[in-house]
Amino acid sequence: MRLQEGLTLVAIFYLSYTQLVKGHTHQDCQTKCGNVAVEYPFGTSPGCYYAEDPSFNLTCNETEKQPFFGNVPVINISQSGQLRVRLLISKICYHSRGNQAANETYKIYLRNLTLSQHNKFTVVGCNSYAYLNTSGVEKYSTGCIAMCDSAPKTKGSCSGQGCCQTHVPGGSTYVNVKPHSFNGHTAVHQFNPCTYAFLVEDDKFDFHALEDLKNMRNVTRFPVVLDWSIGNQTCKEVVGRNICGGNSTCFDSARGKGYNCKCLEGFEGNPYLPNGCQDINECMTSSKHNCSYPSTCENTK
Ligand SMILES: *[C@@H]1O[C@H](CO)[C@@H](O)[C@H](O)[C@H]1NC(C)=O
Ligand SMILES: *[C@@H]1O[C@H](CO)[C@@H](O)[C@H](O)[C@H]1NC(C)=O
Ligand SMILES: *[C@@H]1O[C@H](CO)[C@@H](O)[C@H](O)[C@H]1NC(C)=O
Ligand SMILES: *[C@@H]1O[C@H](CO)[C@@H](O)[C@H](O)[C@H]1NC(C)=O
Ligand SMILES: *[C@@H]1O[C@H](CO)[C@@H](O)[C@H](O)[C@H]1NC(C)=O
Ligand SMILES: *[C@@H]1O[C@H](CO)[C@@H](O)[C@H](O)[C@H]1NC(C)=O
Ligand SMILES: *[C@@H]1O[C@H](CO)[C@@H](O)[C@H](O)[C@H]1NC(C)=O
Ligand SMILES: *[C@@H]1O[C@H](CO)[C@@H](O)[C@H](O)[C@H]1NC(C)=O
Ligand SMILES: *[C@@H]1O[C@H](CO)[C@@H](O)[C@H](O)[C@H]1NC(C)=O
Ligand SMILES: *[C@@H]1O[C@H](CO)[C@@H](O)[C@H](O)[C@H]1NC(C)=O
């Protein structure tokens, strides 16, 4: 920064404000990466994401045609404050005599994003337990035990035999998933050489006992929901200085800190942009919109 000493705070604020507006309404901002819509406050280049929080800085990998949050692939982003990512699973594997073959322990720091409460901590194995250690709103740890003497025949339900799931509270910014085995999978090695432990969005994991105990169907990542919001203050605390655009409203975030925006009823678009929310009835009377296009008009009452 080459700002000279002596510039007042007001001047600095004005400067960054104009850059912000120019930036995020700039036509050069990439709005799609692969099949994933990337919209403000998220962005893939400087000036395109919400400048005050680098957590909104994504990268688009053109080879993989997918946006990334750090090195975590992003599946989709909702304007109401959720981001879906694919997080790695942790596993610990053993040779038939019980000596360790692999140990992959996954941890992640989510910056200003947090784990949503709509995920489950899951452990798969027959001689297995695992810890989930988190920190954020509070330090929180939990664990799960999965046991079995033979491969269970049940399909679909994760209910303790070979598979254990537990609820996870929202609000964590740091997550560490640690798999363990009681005695190196020796008695169950034939059908289950590993303990798998991971987070997964509610209802996004069906337990296929035979295949999952053998090698988790080769899956290495599962979808996980994160919460995002602007800042750490509530709507009340930022009244008059939130970033919500015209014809939108502020609401307090599900993550317990910060706020999100949504278009007023009858409007659609990006509520985080000054003129993002467009009247969906307007196309009936103006030629700006295509009225036979369902998504903009047919849901009017
Ligand atoms: C945004 O992310 C990219 C890729 O991770 C990084 O190179 C860049 O420094 C980041 N920018 C800021 C301002 O953090
Ligand atoms: C994009 O993904 C490819 C394939 O996984 C990888 O080799 C490359 O380094 C990535 N590029 C960037 C800019 O991260
Ligand atoms: C986002 O991804 C999840 C998981 O793949 C999917 O269930 C959901 O329908 C997607 N939502 C949108 C709006 O695309
Ligand atoms: C697996 O690796 C992690 C991190 O390197 C380590 O903390 C942990 O103790 C290891 N677990 C076992 C059972 O060796
Ligand atoms: C979180 O947001 C604050 C400001 O809103 C920013 O200063 C800080 O760098 C962000 N933290 C991370 C890890 O991105
Ligand atoms: C993780 O949680 C387990 C179980 O509560 C605990 O024994 C362990 O010390 C914790 N590890 C860290 C690094 O907090
Ligand atoms: C898993 O990977 C192994 C080795 O790469 C392969 O032989 C097997 O067919 C794969 N299984 C599935 C279900 O994709
Ligand atoms: C919110 O507060 C936490 C801890 O007080 C801080 O680390 C973080 O940067 C703040 N986030 C934002 C978006 O301001
Ligand atoms: C809000 O919507 C009304 C009605 O369509 C429109 O007249 C007004 O210009 C809009 N305001 C902003 C700031 O977009
Ligand atoms: C309006 O949208 C429909 C459906 O997408 C398309 O078939 C039609 O050509 C469009 N009309 C105009 C005038 O763009």
CSV table of C-alpha atoms and ligand atoms in Angstrom, one decimal:
chain,number,residue,atom,x,y,z
A,1,MET,CA,0.0,0.0,0.0
A,2,ARG,CA,1.4,3.4,-1.0
A,3,LEU,CA,-1.1,5.4,1.0
A,4,GLN,CA,0.7,8.4,2.4
A,5,GLU,CA,0.7,9.0,6.1
A,6,GLY,CA,-1.8,11.7,7.0
A,7,LEU,CA,-4.7,10.2,5.0
A,8,THR,CA,-7.7,10.2,7.3
A,9,LEU,CA,-9.7,7.1,8.1
A,10,VAL,CA,-12.5,8.6,6.1
A,11,ALA,CA,-10.4,8.8,3.0
A,12,ILE,CA,-9.3,5.3,3.4
A,13,PHE,CA,-12.8,4.1,3.8
A,14,TYR,CA,-13.9,6.0,0.8
A,15,LEU,CA,-11.1,4.5,-1.3
A,16,SER,CA,-11.9,0.9,-0.4
A,17,TYR,CA,-15.6,1.5,-0.8
A,18,THR,CA,-15.3,2.7,-4.4
A,19,GLN,CA,-12.9,-0.1,-5.2
A,20,LEU,CA,-15.4,-2.5,-3.9
A,21,VAL,CA,-18.3,-1.2,-5.8
A,22,LYS,CA,-16.3,-0.9,-9.0
A,23,GLY,CA,-14.9,-4.4,-8.5
A,24,HIS,CA,-17.9,-6.5,-7.8
A,25,THR,CA,-20.1,-5.0,-10.5
A,26,HIS,CA,-17.3,-5.3,-12.9
A,27,GLN,CA,-18.0,-7.4,-16.0
A,28,ASP,CA,-14.8,-9.3,-15.7
A,29,CYS,CA,-15.9,-11.1,-12.6
A,30,GLN,CA,-16.3,-14.8,-13.2
A,31,THR,CA,-19.8,-15.9,-12.2
A,32,LYS,CA,-19.5,-19.5,-13.0
A,33,CYS,CA,-16.7,-22.2,-12.5
A,34,GLY,CA,-17.6,-25.4,-14.2
A,35,ASN,CA,-21.3,-26.0,-13.2
A,36,VAL,CA,-21.0,-24.0,-10.0
A,37,ALA,CA,-22.4,-20.5,-9.8
A,38,VAL,CA,-19.9,-18.2,-8.0
A,39,GLU,CA,-21.6,-15.0,-7.0
A,40,TYR,CA,-20.7,-12.1,-4.8
A,41,PRO,CA,-19.8,-12.1,-1.9
A,42,PHE,CA,-17.8,-15.0,-3.2
A,43,GLY,CA,-15.5,-14.4,-6.1
A,44,THR,CA,-12.4,-15.8,-7.8
A,45,SER,CA,-10.3,-12.7,-8.3
A,46,PRO,CA,-9.4,-9.6,-6.4
A,47,GLY,CA,-12.2,-7.0,-6.5
A,48,CYS,CA,-14.8,-9.7,-7.1
A,49,TYR,CA,-15.2,-11.1,-3.7
A,50,TYR,CA,-16.1,-9.3,-0.5
A,51,ALA,CA,-12.8,-7.5,0.1
A,52,GLU,CA,-13.0,-7.3,3.9
A,53,ASP,CA,-13.0,-11.1,4.3
A,54,PRO,CA,-10.5,-13.3,2.4
A,55,SER,CA,-12.7,-16.3,3.3
A,56,PHE,CA,-14.8,-15.4,0.2
A,57,ASN,CA,-11.7,-15.7,-2.0
A,58,LEU,CA,-12.2,-18.9,-4.1
A,59,THR,CA,-10.1,-20.2,-6.9
A,60,CYS,CA,-11.4,-21.7,-10.0
A,61,ASN,CA,-9.4,-24.7,-11.3
A,62,GLU,CA,-10.1,-24.6,-15.0
A,63,THR,CA,-8.7,-28.1,-15.4
A,64,GLU,CA,-11.0,-29.6,-12.8
A,65,LYS,CA,-13.8,-27.2,-13.7
A,66,GLN,CA,-14.5,-26.7,-10.1
A,67,PRO,CA,-14.1,-23.8,-7.6
A,68,PHE,CA,-11.9,-24.4,-4.5
A,69,PHE,CA,-12.0,-23.0,-1.0
A,70,GLY,CA,-8.3,-23.3,-0.3
A,71,ASN,CA,-7.7,-26.9,-1.4
A,72,VAL,CA,-11.3,-28.0,-0.7
A,73,PRO,CA,-13.6,-28.5,-3.7
A,74,VAL,CA,-16.8,-26.5,-3.6
A,75,ILE,CA,-20.0,-28.1,-4.8
A,76,ASN,CA,-22.5,-25.2,-4.6
A,77,ILE,CA,-23.2,-22.0,-2.8
A,78,SER,CA,-26.5,-20.7,-1.6
A,79,GLN,CA,-27.2,-17.0,-1.2
A,80,SER,CA,-28.9,-17.7,2.1
A,81,GLY,CA,-25.6,-18.6,3.8
A,82,GLN,CA,-24.6,-22.2,3.0
A,83,LEU,CA,-21.6,-23.5,1.1
A,84,ARG,CA,-21.3,-27.2,0.2
A,85,VAL,CA,-17.8,-28.7,0.0
A,86,ARG,CA,-16.3,-32.1,-0.4
A,87,LEU,CA,-14.1,-32.9,2.6
A,88,LEU,CA,-11.6,-35.8,2.8
A,89,ILE,CA,-12.3,-38.9,4.8
A,90,SER,CA,-9.8,-40.0,7.5
A,91,LYS,CA,-8.7,-43.7,7.6
A,92,ILE,CA,-6.4,-46.0,9.4
A,93,CYS,CA,-5.6,-49.3,7.8
A,94,TYR,CA,-3.8,-52.5,8.9
A,95,HIS,CA,-2.1,-55.5,7.5
A,96,SER,CA,-3.5,-58.9,8.4
A,97,ARG,CA,-1.2,-59.3,11.4
A,98,GLY,CA,-2.3,-56.0,12.8
A,99,ASN,CA,0.6,-53.7,11.8
A,100,GLN,CA,-0.3,-50.3,10.5
A,101,ALA,CA,-0.6,-50.0,6.7
A,102,ALA,CA,-1.9,-46.4,6.4
A,103,ASN,CA,-2.8,-43.6,8.6
A,104,GLU,CA,-4.6,-40.6,7.0
A,105,THR,CA,-5.8,-38.1,9.6
A,106,TYR,CA,-7.8,-35.2,8.2
A,107,LYS,CA,-7.9,-31.8,9.8
A,108,ILE,CA,-9.1,-28.5,8.4
A,109,TYR,CA,-9.3,-24.8,9.3
A,110,LEU,CA,-12.4,-23.1,7.8
A,111,ARG,CA,-11.3,-19.5,8.3
A,112,ASN,CA,-14.5,-17.4,8.9
A,113,LEU,CA,-16.7,-20.2,7.6
A,114,THR,CA,-18.2,-22.7,10.1
A,115,LEU,CA,-19.4,-26.2,10.2
A,116,SER,CA,-23.2,-26.3,9.9
A,117,GLN,CA,-25.3,-28.4,12.3
A,118,HIS,CA,-26.7,-30.4,9.3
A,119,ASN,CA,-23.8,-32.8,9.2
A,120,LYS,CA,-23.1,-36.1,10.9
A,121,PHE,CA,-19.8,-37.5,12.2
A,122,THR,CA,-19.6,-41.0,10.8
A,123,VAL,CA,-17.4,-44.0,11.6
A,124,VAL,CA,-17.3,-47.2,9.5
A,125,GLY,CA,-15.5,-50.3,10.6
A,126,CYS,CA,-15.7,-53.5,12.7
A,127,ASN,CA,-13.0,-52.9,15.2
A,128,SER,CA,-13.2,-49.1,15.2
A,129,TYR,CA,-13.6,-45.9,17.1
A,130,ALA,CA,-12.8,-42.3,16.2
A,131,TYR,CA,-12.7,-38.9,17.7
A,132,LEU,CA,-13.9,-35.6,16.3
A,133,ASN,CA,-12.2,-32.6,17.9
A,134,THR,CA,-13.4,-29.2,16.9
A,135,SER,CA,-13.0,-25.6,18.1
A,136,GLY,CA,-14.8,-22.4,17.3
A,137,VAL,CA,-17.8,-21.1,19.3
A,138,GLU,CA,-16.6,-23.7,21.8
A,139,LYS,CA,-14.2,-26.6,22.0
A,140,TYR,CA,-16.2,-29.6,21.2
A,141,SER,CA,-15.2,-33.3,21.0
A,142,THR,CA,-17.2,-36.4,20.4
A,143,GLY,CA,-16.6,-40.0,19.4
A,144,CYS,CA,-18.3,-43.0,17.9
A,145,ILE,CA,-17.7,-46.7,18.1
A,146,ALA,CA,-18.5,-49.2,15.3
A,147,MET,CA,-18.1,-52.9,16.0
A,148,CYS,CA,-19.1,-56.2,14.3
A,149,ASP,CA,-18.0,-59.8,14.2
A,150,SER,CA,-19.0,-60.4,10.6
A,151,ALA,CA,-20.0,-58.2,7.8
A,152,PRO,CA,-23.6,-57.0,8.6
A,153,LYS,CA,-26.2,-57.8,5.9
A,154,THR,CA,-28.2,-54.7,6.4
A,155,LYS,CA,-28.1,-52.1,3.7
A,156,GLY,CA,-28.7,-48.4,4.1
A,157,SER,CA,-28.9,-47.8,7.8
A,158,CYS,CA,-26.0,-46.7,9.9
A,159,SER,CA,-27.1,-47.9,13.3
A,160,GLY,CA,-24.1,-49.1,15.3
A,161,GLN,CA,-23.2,-52.4,13.7
A,162,GLY,CA,-20.2,-51.6,11.4
A,163,CYS,CA,-21.3,-48.0,11.2
A,164,CYS,CA,-21.9,-45.3,13.8
A,165,GLN,CA,-23.2,-41.8,13.3
A,166,THR,CA,-23.6,-38.9,15.7
A,167,HIS,CA,-24.9,-35.3,15.5
A,168,VAL,CA,-22.4,-32.5,15.3
A,169,PRO,CA,-23.2,-29.0,16.6
A,170,GLY,CA,-22.6,-26.0,14.3
A,171,GLY,CA,-20.1,-23.2,14.7
A,172,SER,CA,-16.8,-24.9,14.5
A,173,THR,CA,-14.0,-23.3,12.5
A,174,TYR,CA,-11.4,-26.0,13.1
A,175,VAL,CA,-12.1,-29.7,12.6
A,176,ASN,CA,-9.9,-32.8,13.3
A,177,VAL,CA,-11.1,-36.3,12.5
A,178,LYS,CA,-9.1,-39.1,14.2
A,179,PRO,CA,-9.7,-42.7,13.4
A,180,HIS,CA,-8.5,-45.6,15.7
A,181,SER,CA,-8.7,-49.3,16.0
A,182,PHE,CA,-9.0,-51.4,19.1
A,183,ASN,CA,-6.6,-54.2,18.1
A,184,GLY,CA,-5.5,-53.5,14.5
A,185,HIS,CA,-8.5,-55.2,12.8
A,186,THR,CA,-6.9,-58.6,13.2
A,187,ALA,CA,-10.1,-60.6,13.7
A,188,VAL,CA,-12.0,-58.8,11.0
A,189,HIS,CA,-9.3,-58.1,8.5
A,190,GLN,CA,-10.7,-60.3,5.8
A,191,PHE,CA,-13.7,-58.1,5.3
A,192,ASN,CA,-12.6,-54.9,7.0
A,193,PRO,CA,-9.0,-53.8,7.1
A,194,CYS,CA,-9.6,-50.1,7.9
A,195,THR,CA,-11.4,-47.7,10.1
A,196,TYR,CA,-13.0,-44.8,8.2
A,197,ALA,CA,-14.1,-41.6,9.9
A,198,PHE,CA,-15.6,-38.6,8.2
A,199,LEU,CA,-18.1,-35.8,8.3
A,200,VAL,CA,-21.0,-36.0,5.9
A,201,GLU,CA,-24.2,-33.9,5.2
A,202,ASP,CA,-27.3,-35.3,6.8
A,203,ASP,CA,-28.9,-38.1,4.7
A,204,LYS,CA,-26.0,-38.1,2.2
A,205,PHE,CA,-24.5,-41.4,3.3
A,206,ASP,CA,-26.1,-44.8,2.8
A,207,PHE,CA,-24.2,-47.6,4.5
A,208,HIS,CA,-23.5,-50.4,2.0
A,209,ALA,CA,-22.0,-52.8,4.6
A,210,LEU,CA,-20.0,-55.2,2.4
A,211,GLU,CA,-18.5,-52.6,0.0
A,212,ASP,CA,-18.0,-49.9,2.6
A,213,LEU,CA,-16.3,-52.1,5.1
A,214,LYS,CA,-14.0,-53.5,2.4
A,215,ASN,CA,-12.8,-50.1,0.9
A,216,MET,CA,-15.5,-47.5,1.2
A,217,ARG,CA,-16.4,-47.9,-2.5
A,218,ASN,CA,-13.1,-46.0,-3.1
A,219,VAL,CA,-14.8,-42.8,-2.1
A,220,THR,CA,-12.3,-40.3,-0.7
A,221,ARG,CA,-14.6,-37.2,-0.1
A,222,PHE,CA,-18.1,-36.6,1.2
A,223,PRO,CA,-20.3,-33.5,0.9
A,224,VAL,CA,-20.3,-31.3,4.0
A,225,VAL,CA,-22.4,-28.2,4.6
A,226,LEU,CA,-20.7,-25.0,5.9
A,227,ASP,CA,-22.4,-21.8,7.1
A,228,TRP,CA,-21.1,-18.4,5.9
A,229,SER,CA,-22.1,-14.9,6.8
A,230,ILE,CA,-20.9,-11.3,6.6
A,231,GLY,CA,-19.0,-10.1,9.6
A,232,ASN,CA,-19.6,-11.0,13.2
A,233,GLN,CA,-22.4,-8.6,14.0
A,234,THR,CA,-26.1,-9.0,14.0
A,235,CYS,CA,-28.5,-7.0,11.6
A,236,LYS,CA,-29.4,-4.8,14.6
A,237,GLU,CA,-25.7,-4.0,15.2
A,238,VAL,CA,-25.0,-3.1,11.5
A,239,VAL,CA,-28.3,-1.3,10.8
A,240,GLY,CA,-27.6,1.4,8.1
A,241,ARG,CA,-24.2,-0.1,7.2
A,242,ASN,CA,-24.9,-3.7,6.1
A,243,ILE,CA,-24.1,-4.6,2.5
A,244,CYS,CA,-27.6,-5.8,1.6
A,245,GLY,CA,-28.7,-4.1,-1.6
A,246,GLY,CA,-31.9,-2.4,-2.6
A,247,ASN,CA,-35.2,-4.3,-2.2
A,248,SER,CA,-33.5,-6.9,0.1
A,249,THR,CA,-33.5,-7.5,3.8
A,250,CYS,CA,-30.9,-8.5,6.4
A,251,PHE,CA,-31.3,-11.6,8.6
A,252,ASP,CA,-29.1,-13.0,11.4
A,253,SER,CA,-26.9,-15.9,10.2
A,254,ALA,CA,-27.5,-19.5,11.2
A,255,ARG,CA,-23.9,-19.7,12.3
A,256,GLY,CA,-24.7,-17.4,15.2
A,257,LYS,CA,-22.4,-14.6,14.1
A,258,GLY,CA,-22.8,-12.1,11.3
A,259,TYR,CA,-25.7,-11.6,8.9
A,260,ASN,CA,-27.0,-12.7,5.5
A,261,CYS,CA,-29.3,-10.9,3.0
A,262,LYS,CA,-32.3,-12.0,1.0
A,263,CYS,CA,-34.4,-10.4,-1.7
A,264,LEU,CA,-37.8,-9.1,-0.6
A,265,GLU,CA,-40.8,-11.2,-1.7
A,266,GLY,CA,-41.5,-10.5,-5.4
A,267,PHE,CA,-37.8,-9.9,-6.1
A,268,GLU,CA,-35.1,-12.2,-7.3
A,269,GLY,CA,-31.3,-11.9,-7.8
A,270,ASN,CA,-28.3,-11.3,-5.7
A,271,PRO,CA,-29.2,-9.5,-2.5
A,272,TYR,CA,-25.5,-8.7,-1.7
A,273,LEU,CA,-25.2,-6.4,-4.7
A,274,PRO,CA,-26.6,-2.8,-4.6
A,275,ASN,CA,-29.1,-3.4,-7.5
A,276,GLY,CA,-29.1,-7.2,-7.4
A,277,CYS,CA,-32.7,-7.8,-6.5
A,278,GLN,CA,-35.0,-7.4,-9.5
A,279,ASP,CA,-38.8,-7.2,-9.5
A,280,ILE,CA,-40.1,-10.5,-10.9
A,281,ASN,CA,-43.4,-8.9,-11.8
A,282,GLU,CA,-41.8,-6.2,-13.9
A,283,CYS,CA,-41.4,-8.5,-16.9
A,284,MET,CA,-45.2,-8.5,-17.3
A,285,THR,CA,-45.1,-4.8,-18.1
A,286,SER,CA,-41.6,-4.3,-19.6
A,287,SER,CA,-39.7,-5.8,-22.4
A,288,LYS,CA,-36.6,-6.2,-20.3
A,289,HIS,CA,-37.3,-9.8,-19.4
A,290,ASN,CA,-38.6,-12.7,-21.3
A,291,CYS,CA,-42.0,-13.6,-19.9
A,292,SER,CA,-42.1,-17.1,-21.3
A,293,TYR,CA,-39.0,-18.0,-19.3
A,294,PRO,CA,-40.4,-19.9,-16.3
A,295,SER,CA,-37.8,-19.1,-13.7
A,296,THR,CA,-38.4,-15.4,-13.8
A,297,CYS,CA,-42.1,-15.2,-14.1
A,298,GLU,CA,-44.2,-18.3,-13.5
A,299,ASN,CA,-43.8,-18.2,-9.7
A,300,THR,CA,-45.6,-14.9,-9.4
A,301,LYS,CA,-48.9,-15.0,-7.6
B,1,LIG,C1,-6.8,-15.7,-2.8
B,1,LIG,O1,-6.6,-17.1,-3.0
B,1,LIG,C2,-5.5,-17.3,-3.8
B,1,LIG,C3,-5.4,-18.8,-4.0
B,1,LIG,O2,-5.5,-19.5,-2.8
B,1,LIG,C4,-4.2,-16.8,-3.2
B,1,LIG,O3,-3.1,-17.0,-4.1
B,1,LIG,C5,-4.4,-15.3,-3.0
B,1,LIG,O4,-3.3,-14.8,-2.3
B,1,LIG,C6,-5.6,-15.0,-2.1
B,1,LIG,N1,-5.8,-13.6,-2.0
B,1,LIG,C7,-6.0,-13.0,-0.8
B,1,LIG,C8,-6.1,-11.6,-0.8
B,1,LIG,O5,-6.0,-13.7,0.3
B,2,LIG,C1,-6.0,-27.8,-11.0
B,2,LIG,O1,-6.2,-29.2,-10.9
B,2,LIG,C2,-5.2,-30.0,-11.5
B,2,LIG,C3,-5.6,-31.4,-11.5
B,2,LIG,O2,-6.0,-31.9,-10.3
B,2,LIG,C4,-3.9,-29.7,-10.8
B,2,LIG,O3,-2.8,-30.5,-11.4
B,2,LIG,C5,-3.5,-28.3,-10.9
B,2,LIG,O4,-2.4,-28.0,-10.1
B,2,LIG,C6,-4.7,-27.4,-10.4
B,2,LIG,N1,-4.4,-26.0,-10.7
B,2,LIG,C7,-4.4,-25.1,-9.8
B,2,LIG,C8,-4.2,-23.7,-10.2
B,2,LIG,O5,-4.7,-25.3,-8.6
B,3,LIG,C1,-26.1,-28.5,-3.8
B,3,LIG,O1,-25.4,-29.8,-3.7
B,3,LIG,C2,-26.1,-30.7,-2.9
B,3,LIG,C3,-25.2,-31.9,-2.8
B,3,LIG,O2,-24.7,-32.4,-4.0
B,3,LIG,C4,-27.4,-31.1,-3.6
B,3,LIG,O3,-28.1,-32.0,-2.8
B,3,LIG,C5,-28.3,-29.8,-3.7
B,3,LIG,O4,-29.5,-30.1,-4.4
B,3,LIG,C6,-27.5,-28.7,-4.5
B,3,LIG,N1,-28.2,-27.5,-4.4
B,3,LIG,C7,-28.3,-26.7,-5.5
B,3,LIG,C8,-29.1,-25.5,-5.3
B,3,LIG,O5,-27.8,-27.0,-6.5
B,4,LIG,C1,-2.0,-41.2,12.9
B,4,LIG,O1,-1.4,-40.0,12.5
B,4,LIG,C2,-1.7,-38.9,13.3
B,4,LIG,C3,-1.1,-37.7,12.7
B,4,LIG,O2,0.1,-37.9,12.1
B,4,LIG,C4,-1.2,-39.2,14.7
B,4,LIG,O3,-1.5,-38.1,15.6
B,4,LIG,C5,-1.9,-40.4,15.3
B,4,LIG,O4,-1.4,-40.7,16.5
B,4,LIG,C6,-1.6,-41.6,14.3
B,4,LIG,N1,-2.5,-42.7,14.8
B,4,LIG,C7,-2.0,-43.9,15.1
B,4,LIG,C8,-3.0,-44.9,15.6
B,4,LIG,O5,-0.8,-44.2,14.8
B,5,LIG,C1,-12.2,-13.0,8.9
B,5,LIG,O1,-12.8,-11.8,8.7
B,5,LIG,C2,-12.1,-10.7,9.1
B,5,LIG,C3,-12.9,-9.4,8.9
B,5,LIG,O2,-14.2,-9.5,8.7
B,5,LIG,C4,-10.8,-10.6,8.5
B,5,LIG,O3,-10.1,-9.5,9.0
B,5,LIG,C5,-10.0,-11.9,8.7
B,5,LIG,O4,-8.8,-11.9,8.0
B,5,LIG,C6,-10.9,-13.1,8.3
B,5,LIG,N1,-10.2,-14.3,8.7
B,5,LIG,C7,-9.7,-15.2,7.8
B,5,LIG,C8,-9.0,-16.3,8.4
B,5,LIG,O5,-9.9,-15.1,6.6
B,6,LIG,C1,-9.6,-35.0,21.0
B,6,LIG,O1,-10.7,-35.6,21.7
B,6,LIG,C2,-10.3,-36.7,22.5
B,6,LIG,C3,-11.5,-37.2,23.1
B,6,LIG,O2,-12.2,-36.3,23.9
B,6,LIG,C4,-9.2,-36.3,23.5
B,6,LIG,O3,-8.8,-37.5,24.2
B,6,LIG,C5,-8.1,-35.7,22.8
B,6,LIG,O4,-7.2,-35.2,23.8
B,6,LIG,C6,-8.5,-34.5,22.0
B,6,LIG,N1,-7.4,-34.0,21.3
B,6,LIG,C7,-7.2,-32.7,21.1
B,6,LIG,C8,-6.0,-32.3,20.3
B,6,LIG,O5,-7.9,-31.8,21.7
B,7,LIG,C1,-11.7,-49.4,-6.3
B,7,LIG,O1,-10.3,-49.2,-6.7
B,7,LIG,C2,-9.7,-50.5,-7.0
B,7,LIG,C3,-8.2,-50.3,-7.2
B,7,LIG,O2,-8.0,-49.1,-7.9
B,7,LIG,C4,-10.4,-51.1,-8.3
B,7,LIG,O3,-9.9,-52.3,-8.6
B,7,LIG,C5,-11.9,-51.2,-7.9
B,7,LIG,O4,-12.6,-51.6,-9.1
B,7,LIG,C6,-12.5,-50.0,-7.4
B,7,LIG,N1,-13.9,-50.2,-6.9
B,7,LIG,C7,-14.9,-49.4,-7.1
B,7,LIG,C8,-16.2,-49.9,-6.5
B,7,LIG,O5,-14.8,-48.5,-7.9
B,8,LIG,C1,-15.1,-12.9,14.2
B,8,LIG,O1,-14.5,-13.0,15.4
B,8,LIG,C2,-13.5,-14.0,15.5
B,8,LIG,C3,-13.0,-14.2,16.9
B,8,LIG,O2,-13.4,-13.1,17.7
B,8,LIG,C4,-12.3,-13.5,14.6
B,8,LIG,O3,-11.3,-14.4,14.6
B,8,LIG,C5,-12.9,-13.4,13.2
B,8,LIG,O4,-11.9,-12.8,12.3
B,8,LIG,C6,-14.1,-12.5,13.1
B,8,LIG,N1,-14.7,-12.7,11.8
B,8,LIG,C7,-15.1,-11.7,11.1
B,8,LIG,C8,-15.8,-12.0,9.8
B,8,LIG,O5,-15.0,-10.5,11.4
B,9,LIG,C1,-36.9,-1.5,-5.5
B,9,LIG,O1,-38.0,-1.9,-6.3
B,9,LIG,C2,-38.9,-0.9,-6.7
B,9,LIG,C3,-40.1,-1.5,-7.4
B,9,LIG,O2,-39.7,-2.4,-8.4
B,9,LIG,C4,-38.1,0.1,-7.6
B,9,LIG,O3,-38.9,1.1,-8.0
B,9,LIG,C5,-36.9,0.6,-6.9
B,9,LIG,O4,-36.0,1.3,-7.8
B,9,LIG,C6,-36.1,-0.6,-6.3
B,9,LIG,N1,-35.0,-0.1,-5.5
B,9,LIG,C7,-33.7,-0.4,-5.7
B,9,LIG,C8,-32.7,0.3,-4.9
B,9,LIG,O5,-33.4,-1.3,-6.5
B,10,LIG,C1,-38.1,-16.5,-24.4
B,10,LIG,O1,-37.7,-17.8,-23.8
B,10,LIG,C2,-38.1,-18.9,-24.4
B,10,LIG,C3,-37.8,-20.1,-23.6
B,10,LIG,O2,-36.5,-20.1,-23.1
B,10,LIG,C4,-37.5,-18.9,-25.9
B,10,LIG,O3,-38.0,-20.1,-26.5
B,10,LIG,C5,-37.9,-17.7,-26.6
B,10,LIG,O4,-37.2,-17.7,-27.9
B,10,LIG,C6,-37.5,-16.4,-25.8
B,10,LIG,N1,-38.0,-15.2,-26.5
B,10,LIG,C7,-37.3,-14.1,-26.7
B,10,LIG,C8,-38.0,-13.0,-27.3
B,10,LIG,O5,-36.1,-14.1,-26.3
